[in-house]
PDB file of C-alpha atoms and ligand atoms in Angstrom:
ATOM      1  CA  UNK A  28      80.072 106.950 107.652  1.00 46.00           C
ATOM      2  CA  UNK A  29      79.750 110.560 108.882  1.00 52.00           C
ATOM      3  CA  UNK A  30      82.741 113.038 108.170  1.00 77.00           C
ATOM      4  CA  UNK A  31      84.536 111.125 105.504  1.00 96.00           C
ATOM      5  CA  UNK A  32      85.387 112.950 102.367  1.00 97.00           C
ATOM      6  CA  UNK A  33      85.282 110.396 100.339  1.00 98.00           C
ATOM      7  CA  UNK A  34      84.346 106.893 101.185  1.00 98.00           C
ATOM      8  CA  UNK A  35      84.242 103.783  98.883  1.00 98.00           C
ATOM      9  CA  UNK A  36      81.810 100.649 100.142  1.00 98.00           C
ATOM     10  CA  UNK A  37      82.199  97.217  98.269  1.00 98.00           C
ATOM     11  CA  UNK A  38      83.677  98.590  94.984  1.00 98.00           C
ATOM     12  CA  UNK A  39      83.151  95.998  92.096  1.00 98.00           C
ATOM     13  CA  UNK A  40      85.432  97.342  89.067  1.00 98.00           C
ATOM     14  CA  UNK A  41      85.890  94.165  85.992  1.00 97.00           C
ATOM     15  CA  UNK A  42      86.322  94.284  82.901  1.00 97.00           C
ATOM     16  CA  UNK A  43      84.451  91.600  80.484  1.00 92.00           C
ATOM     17  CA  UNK A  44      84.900  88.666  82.838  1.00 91.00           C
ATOM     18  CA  UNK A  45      87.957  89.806  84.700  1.00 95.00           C
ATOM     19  CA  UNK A  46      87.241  91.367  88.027  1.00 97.00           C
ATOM     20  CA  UNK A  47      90.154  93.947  88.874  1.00 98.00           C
ATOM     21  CA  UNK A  48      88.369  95.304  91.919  1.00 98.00           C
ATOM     22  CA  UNK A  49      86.994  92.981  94.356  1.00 97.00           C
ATOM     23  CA  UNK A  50      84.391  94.793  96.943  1.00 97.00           C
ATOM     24  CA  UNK A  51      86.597  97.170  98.505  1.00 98.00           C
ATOM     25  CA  UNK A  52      85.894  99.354 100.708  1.00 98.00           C
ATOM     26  CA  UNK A  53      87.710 102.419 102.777  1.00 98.00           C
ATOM     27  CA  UNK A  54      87.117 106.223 103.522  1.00 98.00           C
ATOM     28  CA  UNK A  55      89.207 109.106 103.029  1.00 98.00           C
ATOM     29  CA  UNK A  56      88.851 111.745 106.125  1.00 97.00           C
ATOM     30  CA  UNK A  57      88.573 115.558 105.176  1.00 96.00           C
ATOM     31  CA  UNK A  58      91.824 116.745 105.412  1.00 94.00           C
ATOM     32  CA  UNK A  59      93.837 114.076 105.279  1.00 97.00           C
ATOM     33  CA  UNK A  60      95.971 111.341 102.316  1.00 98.00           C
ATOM     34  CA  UNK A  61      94.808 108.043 102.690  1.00 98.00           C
ATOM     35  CA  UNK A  62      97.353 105.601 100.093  1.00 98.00           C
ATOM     36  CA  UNK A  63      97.126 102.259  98.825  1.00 97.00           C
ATOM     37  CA  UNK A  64     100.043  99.817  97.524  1.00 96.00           C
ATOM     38  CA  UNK A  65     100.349  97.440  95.884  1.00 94.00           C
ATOM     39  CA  UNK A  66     101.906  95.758  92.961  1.00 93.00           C
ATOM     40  CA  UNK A  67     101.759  96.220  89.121  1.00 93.00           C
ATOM     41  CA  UNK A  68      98.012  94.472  88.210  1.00 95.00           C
ATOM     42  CA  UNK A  69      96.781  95.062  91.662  1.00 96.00           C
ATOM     43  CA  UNK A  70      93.660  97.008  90.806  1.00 97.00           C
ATOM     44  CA  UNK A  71      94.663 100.310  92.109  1.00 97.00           C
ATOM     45  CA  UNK A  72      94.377 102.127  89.020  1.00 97.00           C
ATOM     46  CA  UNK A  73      90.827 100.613  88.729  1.00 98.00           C
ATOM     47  CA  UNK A  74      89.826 101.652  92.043  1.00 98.00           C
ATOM     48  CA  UNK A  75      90.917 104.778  91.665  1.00 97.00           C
ATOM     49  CA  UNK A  76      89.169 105.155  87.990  1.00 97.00           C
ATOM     50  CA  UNK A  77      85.695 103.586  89.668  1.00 97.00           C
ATOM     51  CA  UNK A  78      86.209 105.870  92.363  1.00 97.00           C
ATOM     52  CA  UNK A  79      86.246 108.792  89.821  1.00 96.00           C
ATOM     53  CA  UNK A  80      83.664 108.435  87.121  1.00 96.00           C
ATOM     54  CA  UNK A  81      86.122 107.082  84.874  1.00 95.00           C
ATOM     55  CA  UNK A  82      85.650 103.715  84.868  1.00 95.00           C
ATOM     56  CA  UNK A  83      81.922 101.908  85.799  1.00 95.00           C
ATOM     57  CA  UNK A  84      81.502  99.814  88.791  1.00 96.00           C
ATOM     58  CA  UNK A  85      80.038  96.448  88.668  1.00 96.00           C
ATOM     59  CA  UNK A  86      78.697  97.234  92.472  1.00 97.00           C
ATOM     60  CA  UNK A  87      79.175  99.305  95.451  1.00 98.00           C
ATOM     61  CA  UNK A  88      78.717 102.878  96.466  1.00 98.00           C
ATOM     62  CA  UNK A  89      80.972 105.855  96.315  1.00 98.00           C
ATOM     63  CA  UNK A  90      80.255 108.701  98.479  1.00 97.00           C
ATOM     64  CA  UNK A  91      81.421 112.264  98.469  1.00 96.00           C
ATOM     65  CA  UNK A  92      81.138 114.046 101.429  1.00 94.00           C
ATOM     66  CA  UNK A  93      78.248 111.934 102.536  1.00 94.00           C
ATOM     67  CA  UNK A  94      76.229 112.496  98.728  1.00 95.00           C
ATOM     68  CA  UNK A  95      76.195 109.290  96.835  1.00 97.00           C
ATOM     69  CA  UNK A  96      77.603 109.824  93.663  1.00 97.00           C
ATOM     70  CA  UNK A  97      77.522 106.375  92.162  1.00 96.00           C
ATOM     71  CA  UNK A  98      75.494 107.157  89.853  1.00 91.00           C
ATOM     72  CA  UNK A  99      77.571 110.451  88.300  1.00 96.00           C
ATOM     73  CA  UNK A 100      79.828 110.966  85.283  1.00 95.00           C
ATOM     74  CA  UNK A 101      83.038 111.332  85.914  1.00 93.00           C
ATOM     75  CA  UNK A 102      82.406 115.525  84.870  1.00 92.00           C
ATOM     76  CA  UNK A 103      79.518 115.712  87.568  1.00 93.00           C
ATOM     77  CA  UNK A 104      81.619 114.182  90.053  1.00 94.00           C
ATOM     78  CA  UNK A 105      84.498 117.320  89.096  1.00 91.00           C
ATOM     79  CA  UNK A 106      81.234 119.620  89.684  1.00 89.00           C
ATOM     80  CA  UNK A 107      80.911 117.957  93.168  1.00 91.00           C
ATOM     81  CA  UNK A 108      84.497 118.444  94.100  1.00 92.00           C
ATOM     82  CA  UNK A 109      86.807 115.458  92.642  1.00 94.00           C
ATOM     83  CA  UNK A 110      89.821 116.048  91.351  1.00 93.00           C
ATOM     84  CA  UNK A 111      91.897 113.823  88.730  1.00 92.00           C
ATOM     85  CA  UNK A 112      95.661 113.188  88.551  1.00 93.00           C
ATOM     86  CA  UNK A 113      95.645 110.337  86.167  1.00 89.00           C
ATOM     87  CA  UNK A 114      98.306 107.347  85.489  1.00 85.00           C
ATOM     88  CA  UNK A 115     100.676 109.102  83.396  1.00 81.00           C
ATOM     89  CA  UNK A 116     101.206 112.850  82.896  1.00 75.00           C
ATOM     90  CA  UNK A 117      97.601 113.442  81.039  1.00 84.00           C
ATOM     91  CA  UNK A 118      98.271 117.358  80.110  1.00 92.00           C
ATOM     92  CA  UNK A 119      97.414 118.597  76.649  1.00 93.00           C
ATOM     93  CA  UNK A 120     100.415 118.933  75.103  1.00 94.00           C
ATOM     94  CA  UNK A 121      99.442 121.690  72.685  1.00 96.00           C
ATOM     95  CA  UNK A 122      97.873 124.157  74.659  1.00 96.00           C
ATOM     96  CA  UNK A 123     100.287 126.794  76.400  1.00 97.00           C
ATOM     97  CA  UNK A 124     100.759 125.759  80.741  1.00 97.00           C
ATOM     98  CA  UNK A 125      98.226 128.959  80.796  1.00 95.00           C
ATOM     99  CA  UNK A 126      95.605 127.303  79.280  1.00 95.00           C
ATOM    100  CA  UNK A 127      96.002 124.013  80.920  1.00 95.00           C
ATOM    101  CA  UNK A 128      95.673 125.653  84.114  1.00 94.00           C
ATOM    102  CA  UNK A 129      92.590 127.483  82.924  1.00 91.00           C
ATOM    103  CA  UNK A 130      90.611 124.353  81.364  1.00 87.00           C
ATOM    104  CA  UNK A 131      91.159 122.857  85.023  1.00 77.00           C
ATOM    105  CA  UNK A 132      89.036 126.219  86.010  1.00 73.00           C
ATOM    106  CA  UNK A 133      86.265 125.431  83.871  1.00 70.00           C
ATOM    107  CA  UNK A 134      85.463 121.631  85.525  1.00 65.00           C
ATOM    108  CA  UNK A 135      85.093 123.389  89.107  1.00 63.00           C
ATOM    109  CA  UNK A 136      83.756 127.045  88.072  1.00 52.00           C
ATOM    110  CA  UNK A 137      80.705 126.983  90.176  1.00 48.00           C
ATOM    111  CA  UNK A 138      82.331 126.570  93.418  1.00 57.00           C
ATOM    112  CA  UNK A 139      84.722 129.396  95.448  1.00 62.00           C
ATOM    113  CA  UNK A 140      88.399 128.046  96.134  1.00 76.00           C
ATOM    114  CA  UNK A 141      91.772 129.691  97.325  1.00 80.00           C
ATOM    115  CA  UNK A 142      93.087 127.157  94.494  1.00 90.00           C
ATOM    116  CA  UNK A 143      92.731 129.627  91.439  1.00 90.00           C
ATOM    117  CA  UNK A 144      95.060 130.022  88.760  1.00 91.00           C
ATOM    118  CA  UNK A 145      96.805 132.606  90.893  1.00 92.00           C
ATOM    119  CA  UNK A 146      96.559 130.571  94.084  1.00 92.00           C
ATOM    120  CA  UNK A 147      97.834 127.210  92.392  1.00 94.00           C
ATOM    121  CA  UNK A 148     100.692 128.937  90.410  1.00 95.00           C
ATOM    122  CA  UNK A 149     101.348 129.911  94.471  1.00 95.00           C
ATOM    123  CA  UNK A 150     101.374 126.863  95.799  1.00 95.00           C
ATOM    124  CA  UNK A 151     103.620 125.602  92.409  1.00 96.00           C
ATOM    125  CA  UNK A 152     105.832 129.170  91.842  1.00 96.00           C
ATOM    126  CA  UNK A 153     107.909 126.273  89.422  1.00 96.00           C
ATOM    127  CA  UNK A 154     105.130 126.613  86.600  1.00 97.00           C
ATOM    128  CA  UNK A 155     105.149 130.406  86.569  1.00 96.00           C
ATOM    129  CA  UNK A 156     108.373 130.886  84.301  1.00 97.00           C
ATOM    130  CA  UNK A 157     106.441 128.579  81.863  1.00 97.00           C
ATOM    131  CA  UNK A 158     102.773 129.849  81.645  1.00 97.00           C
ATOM    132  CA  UNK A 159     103.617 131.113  78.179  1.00 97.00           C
ATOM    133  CA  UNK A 160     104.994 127.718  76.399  1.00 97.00           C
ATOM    134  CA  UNK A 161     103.437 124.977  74.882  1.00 97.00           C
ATOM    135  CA  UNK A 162     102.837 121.492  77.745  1.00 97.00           C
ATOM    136  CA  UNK A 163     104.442 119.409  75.331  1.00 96.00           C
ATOM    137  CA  UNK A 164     107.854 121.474  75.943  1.00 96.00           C
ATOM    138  CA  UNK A 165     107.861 120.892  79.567  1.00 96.00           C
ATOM    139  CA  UNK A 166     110.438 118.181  81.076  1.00 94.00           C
ATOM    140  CA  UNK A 167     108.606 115.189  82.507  1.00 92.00           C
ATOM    141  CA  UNK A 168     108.932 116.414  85.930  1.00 93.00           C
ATOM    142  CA  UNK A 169     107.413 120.163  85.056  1.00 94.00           C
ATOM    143  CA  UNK A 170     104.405 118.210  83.314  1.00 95.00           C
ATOM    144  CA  UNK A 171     103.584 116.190  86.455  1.00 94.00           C
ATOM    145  CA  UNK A 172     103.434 119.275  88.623  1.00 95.00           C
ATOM    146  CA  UNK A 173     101.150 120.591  86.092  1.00 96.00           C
ATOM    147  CA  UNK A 174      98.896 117.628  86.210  1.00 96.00           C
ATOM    148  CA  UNK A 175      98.684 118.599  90.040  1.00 96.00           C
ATOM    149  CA  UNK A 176      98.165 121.796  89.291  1.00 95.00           C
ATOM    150  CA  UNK A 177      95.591 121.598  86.877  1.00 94.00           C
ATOM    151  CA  UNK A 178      93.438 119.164  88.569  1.00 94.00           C
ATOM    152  CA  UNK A 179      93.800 121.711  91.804  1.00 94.00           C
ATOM    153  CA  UNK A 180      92.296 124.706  89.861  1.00 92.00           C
ATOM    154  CA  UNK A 181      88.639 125.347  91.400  1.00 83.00           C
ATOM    155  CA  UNK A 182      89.753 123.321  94.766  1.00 90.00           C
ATOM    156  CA  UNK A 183      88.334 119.838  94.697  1.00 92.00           C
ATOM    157  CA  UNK A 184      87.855 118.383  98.332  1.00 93.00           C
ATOM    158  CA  UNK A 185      89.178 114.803  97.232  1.00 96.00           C
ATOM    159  CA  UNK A 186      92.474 114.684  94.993  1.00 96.00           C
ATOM    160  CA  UNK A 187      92.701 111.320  93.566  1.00 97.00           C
ATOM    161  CA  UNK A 188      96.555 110.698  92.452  1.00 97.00           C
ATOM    162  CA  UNK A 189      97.826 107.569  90.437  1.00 97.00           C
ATOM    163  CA  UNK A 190     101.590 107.222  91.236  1.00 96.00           C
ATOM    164  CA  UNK A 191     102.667 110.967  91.114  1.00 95.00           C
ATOM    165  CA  UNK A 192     106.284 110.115  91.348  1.00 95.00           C
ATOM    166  CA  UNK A 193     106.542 107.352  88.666  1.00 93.00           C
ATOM    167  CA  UNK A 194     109.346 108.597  86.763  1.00 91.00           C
ATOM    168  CA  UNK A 195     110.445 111.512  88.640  1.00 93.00           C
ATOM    169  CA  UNK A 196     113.671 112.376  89.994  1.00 94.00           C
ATOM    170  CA  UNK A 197     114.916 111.435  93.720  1.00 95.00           C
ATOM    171  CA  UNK A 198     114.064 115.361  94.137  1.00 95.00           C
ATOM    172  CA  UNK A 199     111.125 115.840  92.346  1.00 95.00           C
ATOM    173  CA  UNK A 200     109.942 112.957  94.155  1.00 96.00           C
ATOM    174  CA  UNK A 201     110.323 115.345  97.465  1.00 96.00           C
ATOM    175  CA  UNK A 202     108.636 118.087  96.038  1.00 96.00           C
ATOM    176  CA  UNK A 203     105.454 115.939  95.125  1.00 97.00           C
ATOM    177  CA  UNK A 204     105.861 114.875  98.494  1.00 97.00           C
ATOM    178  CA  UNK A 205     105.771 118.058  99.826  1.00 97.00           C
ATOM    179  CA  UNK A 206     103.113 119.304  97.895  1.00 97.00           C
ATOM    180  CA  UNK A 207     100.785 116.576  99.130  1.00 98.00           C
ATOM    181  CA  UNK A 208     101.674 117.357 102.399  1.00 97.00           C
ATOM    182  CA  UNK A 209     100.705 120.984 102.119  1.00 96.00           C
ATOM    183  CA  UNK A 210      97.575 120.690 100.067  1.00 96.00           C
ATOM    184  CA  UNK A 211      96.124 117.802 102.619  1.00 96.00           C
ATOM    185  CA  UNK A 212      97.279 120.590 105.607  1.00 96.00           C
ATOM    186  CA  UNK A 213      94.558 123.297 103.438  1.00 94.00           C
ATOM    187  CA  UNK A 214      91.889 121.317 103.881  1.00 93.00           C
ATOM    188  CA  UNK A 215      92.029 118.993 100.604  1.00 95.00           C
ATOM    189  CA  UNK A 216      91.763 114.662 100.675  1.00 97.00           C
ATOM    190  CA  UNK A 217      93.970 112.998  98.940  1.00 98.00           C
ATOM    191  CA  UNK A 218      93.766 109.508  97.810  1.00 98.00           C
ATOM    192  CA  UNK A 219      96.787 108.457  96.848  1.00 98.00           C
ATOM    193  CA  UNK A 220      97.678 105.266  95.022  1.00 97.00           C
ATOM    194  CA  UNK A 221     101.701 104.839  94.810  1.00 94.00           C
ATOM    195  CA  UNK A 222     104.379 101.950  94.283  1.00 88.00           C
ATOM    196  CA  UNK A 223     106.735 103.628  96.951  1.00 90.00           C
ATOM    197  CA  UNK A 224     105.767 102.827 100.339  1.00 91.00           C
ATOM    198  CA  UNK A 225     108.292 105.282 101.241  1.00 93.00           C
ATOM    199  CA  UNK A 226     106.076 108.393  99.470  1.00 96.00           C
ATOM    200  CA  UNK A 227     103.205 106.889 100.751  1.00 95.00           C
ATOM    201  CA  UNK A 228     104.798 106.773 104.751  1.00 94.00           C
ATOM    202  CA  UNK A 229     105.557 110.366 104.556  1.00 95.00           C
ATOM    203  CA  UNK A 230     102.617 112.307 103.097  1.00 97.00           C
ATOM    204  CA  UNK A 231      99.475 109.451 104.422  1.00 97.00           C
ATOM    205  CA  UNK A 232      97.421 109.042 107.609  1.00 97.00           C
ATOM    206  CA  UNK A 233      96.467 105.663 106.789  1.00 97.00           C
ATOM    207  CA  UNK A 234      97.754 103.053 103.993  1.00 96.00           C
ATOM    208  CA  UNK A 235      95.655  99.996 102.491  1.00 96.00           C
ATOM    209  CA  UNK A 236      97.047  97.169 101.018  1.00 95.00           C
ATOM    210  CA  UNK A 237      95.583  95.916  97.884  1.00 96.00           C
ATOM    211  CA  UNK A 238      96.715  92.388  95.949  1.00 95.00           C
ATOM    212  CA  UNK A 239      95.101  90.760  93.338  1.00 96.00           C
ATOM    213  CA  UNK A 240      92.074  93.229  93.394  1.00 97.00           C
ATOM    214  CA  UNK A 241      91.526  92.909  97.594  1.00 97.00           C
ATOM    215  CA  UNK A 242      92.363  94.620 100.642  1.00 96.00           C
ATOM    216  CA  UNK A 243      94.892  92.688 101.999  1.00 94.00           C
ATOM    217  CA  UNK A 244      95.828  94.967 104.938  1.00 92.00           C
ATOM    218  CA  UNK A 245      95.494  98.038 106.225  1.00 93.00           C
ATOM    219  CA  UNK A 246      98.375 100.297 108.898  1.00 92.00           C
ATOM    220  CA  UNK A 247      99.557 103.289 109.673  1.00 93.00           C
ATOM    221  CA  UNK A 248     102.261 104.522 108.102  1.00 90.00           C
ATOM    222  CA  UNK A 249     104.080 104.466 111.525  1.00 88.00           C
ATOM    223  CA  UNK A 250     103.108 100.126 111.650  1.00 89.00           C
ATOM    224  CA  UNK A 251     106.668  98.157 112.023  1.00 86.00           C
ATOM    225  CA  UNK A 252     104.578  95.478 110.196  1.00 86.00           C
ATOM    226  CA  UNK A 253     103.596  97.314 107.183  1.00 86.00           C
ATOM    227  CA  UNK A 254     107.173  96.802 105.309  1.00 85.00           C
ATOM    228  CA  UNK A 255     106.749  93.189 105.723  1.00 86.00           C
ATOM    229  CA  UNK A 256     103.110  93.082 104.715  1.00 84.00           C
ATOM    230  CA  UNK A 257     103.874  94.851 101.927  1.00 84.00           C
ATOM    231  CA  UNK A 258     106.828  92.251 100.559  1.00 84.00           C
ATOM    232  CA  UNK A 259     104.258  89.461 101.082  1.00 83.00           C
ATOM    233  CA  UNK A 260     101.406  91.527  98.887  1.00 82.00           C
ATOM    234  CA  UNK A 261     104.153  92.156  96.029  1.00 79.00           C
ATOM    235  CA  UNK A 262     105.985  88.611  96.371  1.00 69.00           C
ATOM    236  CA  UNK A 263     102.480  86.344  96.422  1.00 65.00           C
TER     237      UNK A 263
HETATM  238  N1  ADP B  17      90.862  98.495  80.280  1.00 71.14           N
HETATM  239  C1  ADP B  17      91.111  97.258  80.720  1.00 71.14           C
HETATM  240  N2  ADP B  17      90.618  96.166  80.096  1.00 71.14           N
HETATM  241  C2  ADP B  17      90.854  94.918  80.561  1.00 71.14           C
HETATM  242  N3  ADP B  17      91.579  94.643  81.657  1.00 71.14           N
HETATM  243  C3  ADP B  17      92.093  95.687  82.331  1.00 71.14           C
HETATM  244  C4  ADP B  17      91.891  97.039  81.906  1.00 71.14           C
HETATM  245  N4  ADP B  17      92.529  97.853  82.794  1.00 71.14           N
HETATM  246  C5  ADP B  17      93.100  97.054  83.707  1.00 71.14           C
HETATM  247  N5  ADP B  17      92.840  95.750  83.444  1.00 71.14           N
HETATM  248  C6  ADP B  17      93.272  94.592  84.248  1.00 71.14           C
HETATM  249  O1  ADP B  17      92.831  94.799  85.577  1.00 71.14           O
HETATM  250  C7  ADP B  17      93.819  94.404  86.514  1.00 71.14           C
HETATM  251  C8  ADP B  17      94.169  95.583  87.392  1.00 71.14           C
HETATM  252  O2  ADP B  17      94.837  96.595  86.609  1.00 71.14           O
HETATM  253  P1  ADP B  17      95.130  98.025  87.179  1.00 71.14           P
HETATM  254  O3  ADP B  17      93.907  98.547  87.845  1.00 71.14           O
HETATM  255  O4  ADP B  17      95.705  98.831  86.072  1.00 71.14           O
HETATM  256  O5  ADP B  17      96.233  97.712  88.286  1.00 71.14           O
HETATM  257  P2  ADP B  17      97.417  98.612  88.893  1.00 71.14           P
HETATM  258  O6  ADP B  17      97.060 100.052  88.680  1.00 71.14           O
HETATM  259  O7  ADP B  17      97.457  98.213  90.328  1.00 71.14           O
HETATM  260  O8  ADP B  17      98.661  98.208  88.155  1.00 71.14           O
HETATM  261  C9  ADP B  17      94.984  93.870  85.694  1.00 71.14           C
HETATM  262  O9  ADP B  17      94.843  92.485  85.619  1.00 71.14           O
HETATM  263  C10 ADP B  17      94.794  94.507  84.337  1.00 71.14           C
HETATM  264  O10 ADP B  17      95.316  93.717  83.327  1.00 71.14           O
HETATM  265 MG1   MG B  18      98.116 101.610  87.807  1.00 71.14          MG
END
């Protein structure tokens, strides 16, 4: 269990009586994306929410760099290097790109990072022209790359992502791509939970299967069987 940035043993995640999350369990190396599929209800968002602080877990362990933090709010678990980009594009829509930026600054400030406001508008030179306006003026596509952004300020050593390209265009969709690639290449994790297997084949090192709240399978991206696998998850 030694060497994984983040690693998830026999997650429980329900709700009232409904289990969404059946004792799962996988590790994300340093360094690298690890994805998981699967279809609309599959649990992903619910994994990825337990794995975060965001939701509670009904059992299992969630590790950061080796330090359980099972235990942790979802704020402590910022403080110990998580990162959010949640289901939708969750940026305050009032508050000027600036200031959305900075906020992501204040979850991480006690730890050093190339990722600083500077750094990230860098890495994203699309959000400089717009420090100055309001979120909620942003296209769709401008507010996702802020969500990135933002949850980058401070460097967190695991990025969780919920479907980064839902709703993007065919290019934007290439630029999130590319972005993961890069950020995974500077040292960050990225879990990644996606509906495209085709995002998920280019940016991840490994991809997990999830249906109906299990790990169904588990590939490389490179895996001739994965395509197939995949249809069975979404189709059954
Ligand atoms: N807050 C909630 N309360 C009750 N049930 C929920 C809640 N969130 C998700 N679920 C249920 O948990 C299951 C998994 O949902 P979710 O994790 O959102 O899946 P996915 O992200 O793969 O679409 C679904 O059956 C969904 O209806
Ligand atoms: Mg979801």
């Amino acid at each position: 269990m030694t060497g994984a940035a983040l690693s998830l043993s026999e997650l429980v995640v329900s709700y009232g009586g409904i289990t969404a999350v059946h004792g799962v369990s996988f590790e994300v190396p340093e360094a690298a994306c690890v994805g998981v599929l699967g279809a609309n209800g599959a649990g992903k968002t619910s994994l990825l929410r337990a794995a975060g602080g965001l939701e509670p877990v009904r059992g299992g362990r969630v590790r950061l760099n080796g330090t359980d933090v099972t235990g942790k709010d979802a704020a402590a678990r910022a403080r110990a290097g998580l990162g959010h980009v949640l289901e939708g594009r969750r940026v305050f829509p009032g508050l000027s790109v600036r200031d959305n930026l900075a906020l992501g600054a204040t979850a991480v400030r006690a730890r050093s990072s190339k990722y600083t406001v500077d750094g990230v508008l860098a890495l994203l030179p699309e959000l400089a022209p717009h420090l100055g306006k309001v979120a909620g003026a942003l296209s769709g596509g401008q507010q996702q790359m802020l969500a990135i952004g933002r949850a980058l300020v401070g460097g967190p050593r695991v990025l969780l992502m919920d479907e980064p390209t839902n709703g993007l265009s065919p290019a934007l969709v290439n630029r999130v791509e590319e972005i993961i690639v890069r950020i995974t290449e500077e040292g960050t994790a990225v879990l990644l939970v996606e509906q495209r297997l085709e995002v998920a084949k280019a940016v991840c090192s490994r991809v997990h299967i999830l249906q109906r709240g299990r790990l169904v399978g588990s590939s490389t991206p490179a895996d001739p069987d994965l395509d197939r696998d995949l249809q069975d998850a979404y189709l059954s």
